[in-house]
Short mmCIF file of C-alpha atoms and ligand atoms in Angstrom, two decimals:
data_model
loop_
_atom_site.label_atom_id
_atom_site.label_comp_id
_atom_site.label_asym_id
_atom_site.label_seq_id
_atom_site.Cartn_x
_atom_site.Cartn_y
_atom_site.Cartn_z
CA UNK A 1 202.88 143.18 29.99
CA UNK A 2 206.63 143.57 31.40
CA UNK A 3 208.09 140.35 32.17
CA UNK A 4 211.26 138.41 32.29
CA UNK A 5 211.47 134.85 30.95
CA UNK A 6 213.91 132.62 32.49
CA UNK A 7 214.91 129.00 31.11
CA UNK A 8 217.71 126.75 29.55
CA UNK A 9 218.43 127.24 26.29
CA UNK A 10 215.96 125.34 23.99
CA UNK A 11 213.09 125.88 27.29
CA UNK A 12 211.36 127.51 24.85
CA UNK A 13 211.13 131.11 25.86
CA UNK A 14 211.44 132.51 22.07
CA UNK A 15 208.46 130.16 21.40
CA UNK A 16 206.28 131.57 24.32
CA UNK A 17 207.86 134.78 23.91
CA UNK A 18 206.27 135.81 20.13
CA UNK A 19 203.06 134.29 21.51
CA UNK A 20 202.74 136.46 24.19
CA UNK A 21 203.66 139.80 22.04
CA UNK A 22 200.49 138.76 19.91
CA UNK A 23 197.73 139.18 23.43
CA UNK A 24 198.63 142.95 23.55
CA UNK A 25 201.36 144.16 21.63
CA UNK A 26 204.55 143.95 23.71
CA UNK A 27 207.85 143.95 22.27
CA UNK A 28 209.91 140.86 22.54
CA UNK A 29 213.18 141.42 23.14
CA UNK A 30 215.84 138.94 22.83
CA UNK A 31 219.85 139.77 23.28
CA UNK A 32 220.71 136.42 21.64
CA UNK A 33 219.09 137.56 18.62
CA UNK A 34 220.11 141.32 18.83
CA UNK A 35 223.66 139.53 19.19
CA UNK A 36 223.56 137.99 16.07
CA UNK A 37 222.49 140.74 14.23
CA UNK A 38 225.39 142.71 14.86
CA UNK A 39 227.93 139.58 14.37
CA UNK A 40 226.52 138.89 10.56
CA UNK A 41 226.39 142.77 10.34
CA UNK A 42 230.71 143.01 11.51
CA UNK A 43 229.30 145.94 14.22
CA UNK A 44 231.86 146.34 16.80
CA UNK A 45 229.18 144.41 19.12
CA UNK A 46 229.14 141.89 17.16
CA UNK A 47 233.02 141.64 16.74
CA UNK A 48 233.36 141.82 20.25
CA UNK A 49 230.53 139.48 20.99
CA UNK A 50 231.20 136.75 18.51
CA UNK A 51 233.80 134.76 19.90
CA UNK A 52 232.19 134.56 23.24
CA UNK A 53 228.85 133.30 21.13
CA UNK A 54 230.80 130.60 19.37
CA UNK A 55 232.42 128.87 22.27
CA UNK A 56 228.96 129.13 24.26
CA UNK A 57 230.39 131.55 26.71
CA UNK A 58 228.47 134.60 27.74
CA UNK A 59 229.46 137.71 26.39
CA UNK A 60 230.28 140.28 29.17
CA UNK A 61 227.49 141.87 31.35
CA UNK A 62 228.92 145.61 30.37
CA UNK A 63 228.38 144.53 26.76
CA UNK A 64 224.91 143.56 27.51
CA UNK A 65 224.12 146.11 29.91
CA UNK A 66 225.14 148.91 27.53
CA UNK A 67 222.59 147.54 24.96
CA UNK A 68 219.62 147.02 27.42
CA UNK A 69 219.70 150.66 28.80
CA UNK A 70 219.13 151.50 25.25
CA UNK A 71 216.82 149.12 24.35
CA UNK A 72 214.42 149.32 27.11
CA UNK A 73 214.02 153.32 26.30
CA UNK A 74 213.05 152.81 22.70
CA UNK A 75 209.32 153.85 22.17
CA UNK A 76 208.13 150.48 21.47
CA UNK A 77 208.47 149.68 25.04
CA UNK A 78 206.02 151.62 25.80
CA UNK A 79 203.09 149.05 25.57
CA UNK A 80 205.18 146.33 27.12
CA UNK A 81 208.06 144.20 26.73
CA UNK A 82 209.15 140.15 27.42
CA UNK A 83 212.75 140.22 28.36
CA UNK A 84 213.68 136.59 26.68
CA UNK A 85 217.54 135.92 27.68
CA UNK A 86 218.41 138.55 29.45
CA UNK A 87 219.23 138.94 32.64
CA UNK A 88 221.40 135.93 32.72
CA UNK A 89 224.00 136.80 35.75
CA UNK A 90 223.33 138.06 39.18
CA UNK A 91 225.39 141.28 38.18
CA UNK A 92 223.29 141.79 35.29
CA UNK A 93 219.79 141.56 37.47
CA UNK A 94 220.91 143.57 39.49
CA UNK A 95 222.09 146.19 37.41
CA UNK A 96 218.49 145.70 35.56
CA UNK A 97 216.94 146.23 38.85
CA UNK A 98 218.97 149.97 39.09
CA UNK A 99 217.57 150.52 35.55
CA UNK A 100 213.96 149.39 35.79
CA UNK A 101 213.98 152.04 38.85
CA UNK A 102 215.68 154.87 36.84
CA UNK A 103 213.24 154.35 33.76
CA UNK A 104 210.61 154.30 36.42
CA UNK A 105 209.77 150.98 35.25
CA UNK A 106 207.80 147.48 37.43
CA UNK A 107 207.82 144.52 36.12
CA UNK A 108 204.59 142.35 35.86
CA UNK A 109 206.07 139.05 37.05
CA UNK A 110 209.60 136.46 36.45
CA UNK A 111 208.29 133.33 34.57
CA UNK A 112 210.98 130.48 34.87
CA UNK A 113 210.09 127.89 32.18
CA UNK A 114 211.29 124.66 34.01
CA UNK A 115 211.52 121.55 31.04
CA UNK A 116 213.73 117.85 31.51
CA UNK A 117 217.64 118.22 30.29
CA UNK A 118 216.70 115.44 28.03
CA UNK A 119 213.81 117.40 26.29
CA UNK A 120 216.01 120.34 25.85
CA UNK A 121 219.31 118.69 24.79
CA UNK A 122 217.02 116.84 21.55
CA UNK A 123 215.32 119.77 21.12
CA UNK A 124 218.74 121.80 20.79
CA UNK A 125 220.31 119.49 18.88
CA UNK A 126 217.36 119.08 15.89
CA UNK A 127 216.72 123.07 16.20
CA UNK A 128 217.11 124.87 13.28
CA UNK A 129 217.08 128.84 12.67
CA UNK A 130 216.43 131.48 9.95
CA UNK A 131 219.71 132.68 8.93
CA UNK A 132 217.65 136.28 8.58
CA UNK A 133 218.73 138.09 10.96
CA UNK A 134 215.42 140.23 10.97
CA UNK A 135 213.57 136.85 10.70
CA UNK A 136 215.48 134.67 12.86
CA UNK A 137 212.08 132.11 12.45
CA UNK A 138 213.01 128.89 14.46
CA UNK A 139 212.41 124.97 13.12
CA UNK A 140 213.13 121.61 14.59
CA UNK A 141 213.88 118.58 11.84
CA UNK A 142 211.49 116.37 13.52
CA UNK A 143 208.86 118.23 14.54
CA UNK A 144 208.65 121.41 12.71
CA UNK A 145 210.52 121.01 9.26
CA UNK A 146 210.31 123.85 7.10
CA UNK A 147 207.93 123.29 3.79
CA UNK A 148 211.11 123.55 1.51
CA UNK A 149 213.71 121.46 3.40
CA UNK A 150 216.56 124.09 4.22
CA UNK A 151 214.50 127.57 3.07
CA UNK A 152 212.53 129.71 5.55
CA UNK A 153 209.03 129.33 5.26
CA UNK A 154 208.41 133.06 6.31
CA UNK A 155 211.23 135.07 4.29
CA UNK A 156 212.77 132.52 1.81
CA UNK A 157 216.10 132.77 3.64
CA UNK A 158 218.48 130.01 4.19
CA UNK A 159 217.85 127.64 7.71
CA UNK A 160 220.80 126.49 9.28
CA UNK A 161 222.27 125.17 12.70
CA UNK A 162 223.29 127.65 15.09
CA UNK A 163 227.05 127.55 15.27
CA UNK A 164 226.62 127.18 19.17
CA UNK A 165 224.20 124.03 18.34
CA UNK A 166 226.64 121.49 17.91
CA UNK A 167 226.32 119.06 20.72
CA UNK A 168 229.58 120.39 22.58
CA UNK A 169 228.86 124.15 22.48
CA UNK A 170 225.61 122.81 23.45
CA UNK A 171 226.29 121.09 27.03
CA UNK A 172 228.77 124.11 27.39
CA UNK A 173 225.95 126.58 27.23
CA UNK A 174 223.81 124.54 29.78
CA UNK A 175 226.49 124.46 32.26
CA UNK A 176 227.01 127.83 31.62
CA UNK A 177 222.53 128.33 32.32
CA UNK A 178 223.23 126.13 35.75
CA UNK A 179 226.04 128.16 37.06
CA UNK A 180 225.36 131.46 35.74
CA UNK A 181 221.90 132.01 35.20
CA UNK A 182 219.77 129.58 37.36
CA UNK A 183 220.90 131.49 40.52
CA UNK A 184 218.47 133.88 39.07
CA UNK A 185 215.57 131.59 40.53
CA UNK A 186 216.86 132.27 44.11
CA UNK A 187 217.50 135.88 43.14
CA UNK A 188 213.87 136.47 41.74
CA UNK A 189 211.81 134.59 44.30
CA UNK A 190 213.57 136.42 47.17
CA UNK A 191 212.22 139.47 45.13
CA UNK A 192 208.55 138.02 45.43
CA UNK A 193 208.64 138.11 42.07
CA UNK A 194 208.80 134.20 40.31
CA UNK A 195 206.36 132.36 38.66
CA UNK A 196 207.74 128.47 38.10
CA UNK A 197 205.72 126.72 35.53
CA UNK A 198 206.86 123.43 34.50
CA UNK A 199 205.45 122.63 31.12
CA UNK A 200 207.26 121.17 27.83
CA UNK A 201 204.35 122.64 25.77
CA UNK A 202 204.57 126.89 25.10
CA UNK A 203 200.48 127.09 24.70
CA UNK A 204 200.25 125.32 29.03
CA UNK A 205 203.23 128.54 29.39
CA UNK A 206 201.35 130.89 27.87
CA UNK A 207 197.69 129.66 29.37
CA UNK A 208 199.76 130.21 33.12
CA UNK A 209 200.69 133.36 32.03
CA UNK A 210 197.37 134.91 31.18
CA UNK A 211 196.06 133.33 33.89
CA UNK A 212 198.74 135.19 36.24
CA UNK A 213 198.26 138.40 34.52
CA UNK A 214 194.45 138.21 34.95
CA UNK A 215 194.69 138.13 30.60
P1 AMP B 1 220.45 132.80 23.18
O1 AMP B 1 219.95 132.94 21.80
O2 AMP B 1 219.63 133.56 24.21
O3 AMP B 1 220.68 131.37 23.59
O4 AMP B 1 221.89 133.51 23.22
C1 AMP B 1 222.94 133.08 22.39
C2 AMP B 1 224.27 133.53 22.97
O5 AMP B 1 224.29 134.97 23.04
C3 AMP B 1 224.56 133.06 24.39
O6 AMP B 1 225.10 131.77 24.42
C4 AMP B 1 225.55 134.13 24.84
O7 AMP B 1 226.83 133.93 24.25
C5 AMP B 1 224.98 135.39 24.21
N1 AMP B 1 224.00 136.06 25.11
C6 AMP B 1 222.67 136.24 24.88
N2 AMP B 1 222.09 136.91 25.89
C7 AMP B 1 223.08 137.16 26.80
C8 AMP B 1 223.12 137.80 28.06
N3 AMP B 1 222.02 138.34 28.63
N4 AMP B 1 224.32 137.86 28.70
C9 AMP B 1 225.42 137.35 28.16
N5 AMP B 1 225.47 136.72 26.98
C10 AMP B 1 224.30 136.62 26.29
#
């Protein structure tokens, strides 16, 4: 499948993204976590990238669009791929839109994962995530605790709180979503392309899904 996942932060489109990649082997690929790769690796990207990351900003669409174009041709794209936090900006949809047609490239369908603010602000604020950057396993204190409080139950790595999860960087990055990235909704469903499912739960996402794709 080659879709697009759209959402606020904490939506849960990492959730429904991994459980997606297991129905037929698509690639999920997510620039927040690419983006923290290369800060805890001190890559230029992630030099240039982190302060932007901290503060909740977005990081430039050049910055992003330079590592999509290279992403999307990597051979493990082949069998499909969930975009999950990218595109995030008009400017950056529509310079996916120039790429997808370059690469030769159609998309299956935009799913915008549509939960209540006050589901995703307690969500944000108890989520916890593998420090790992190849692991990057996520946790929430109340409702998914890790076995061994503080240790990744997958890799053995540390769990901590995003630096962008404290409760200001938090509201920052979903007034960021509503001025930035929801315009996206207009954008996609002009396109004939949007799927709106409104569900707090990923497996109700991932049921709508299958059911779109005739899964
Ligand atoms: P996420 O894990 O998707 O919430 O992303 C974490 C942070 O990475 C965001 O708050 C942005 O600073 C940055 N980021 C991730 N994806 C993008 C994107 N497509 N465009 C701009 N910034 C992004």
């Amino acid at each position: 499948m080659k879709l697009i996942l759209l959402g606020a932060p904490g939506a849960g489109k990492g959730t429904v993204a991994k459980l997606l990649t297991r129905l037929d082997g698509s690639v999920q690929i997510s620039t927040g976590d690419i983006l923290r790769g290369a800060v805890q690796a001190g890559s230029d990207l992630g030099k240039e990238a982190e302060g932007y990351m901290k503060r909740g900003d977005l990081v430039p669409d050049s910055l992003i669009m330079g590592i999509m174009e290279k992403r999307l041709q990597e051979p493990d794209c082949e069998k499909g791929f969930l975009l999950d936090g990218f595109p995030r900006t008009i400017p950056q949809a529509e310079a996916l839109k120039e790429l997808l047609a370059k690469l030769d490239i159609t998309l299956d369908v935009v799913v915008d994962i549509e939960v209540p603010r006050e589901v995703i602000l307690d969500r944000l604020c108890t989520r916890r995530t593998c420090e790992n950057t190849d692991c990057q396993a996520i946790y929430n204190v109340k409702s998914n605790p890790p076995k061994k409080e503080g240790i990744c139950d997958k890799c053995g790595a540390k769990v901590v709180q995003r630096e962008d999860e404290t409760e200001e960087a938090i509201s920052h990055r979903l007034a960021t979503y509503n001025e930035k990235t929801a315009p996206l909704i207009g954008f996609y469903k002009k396109e004939g392309m949007l799927l709106v499912i409104e569900a707090v739960d990923s497996e109700t996402v991932v049921n709508a899904v299958k059911e779109k794709l005739g899964l």
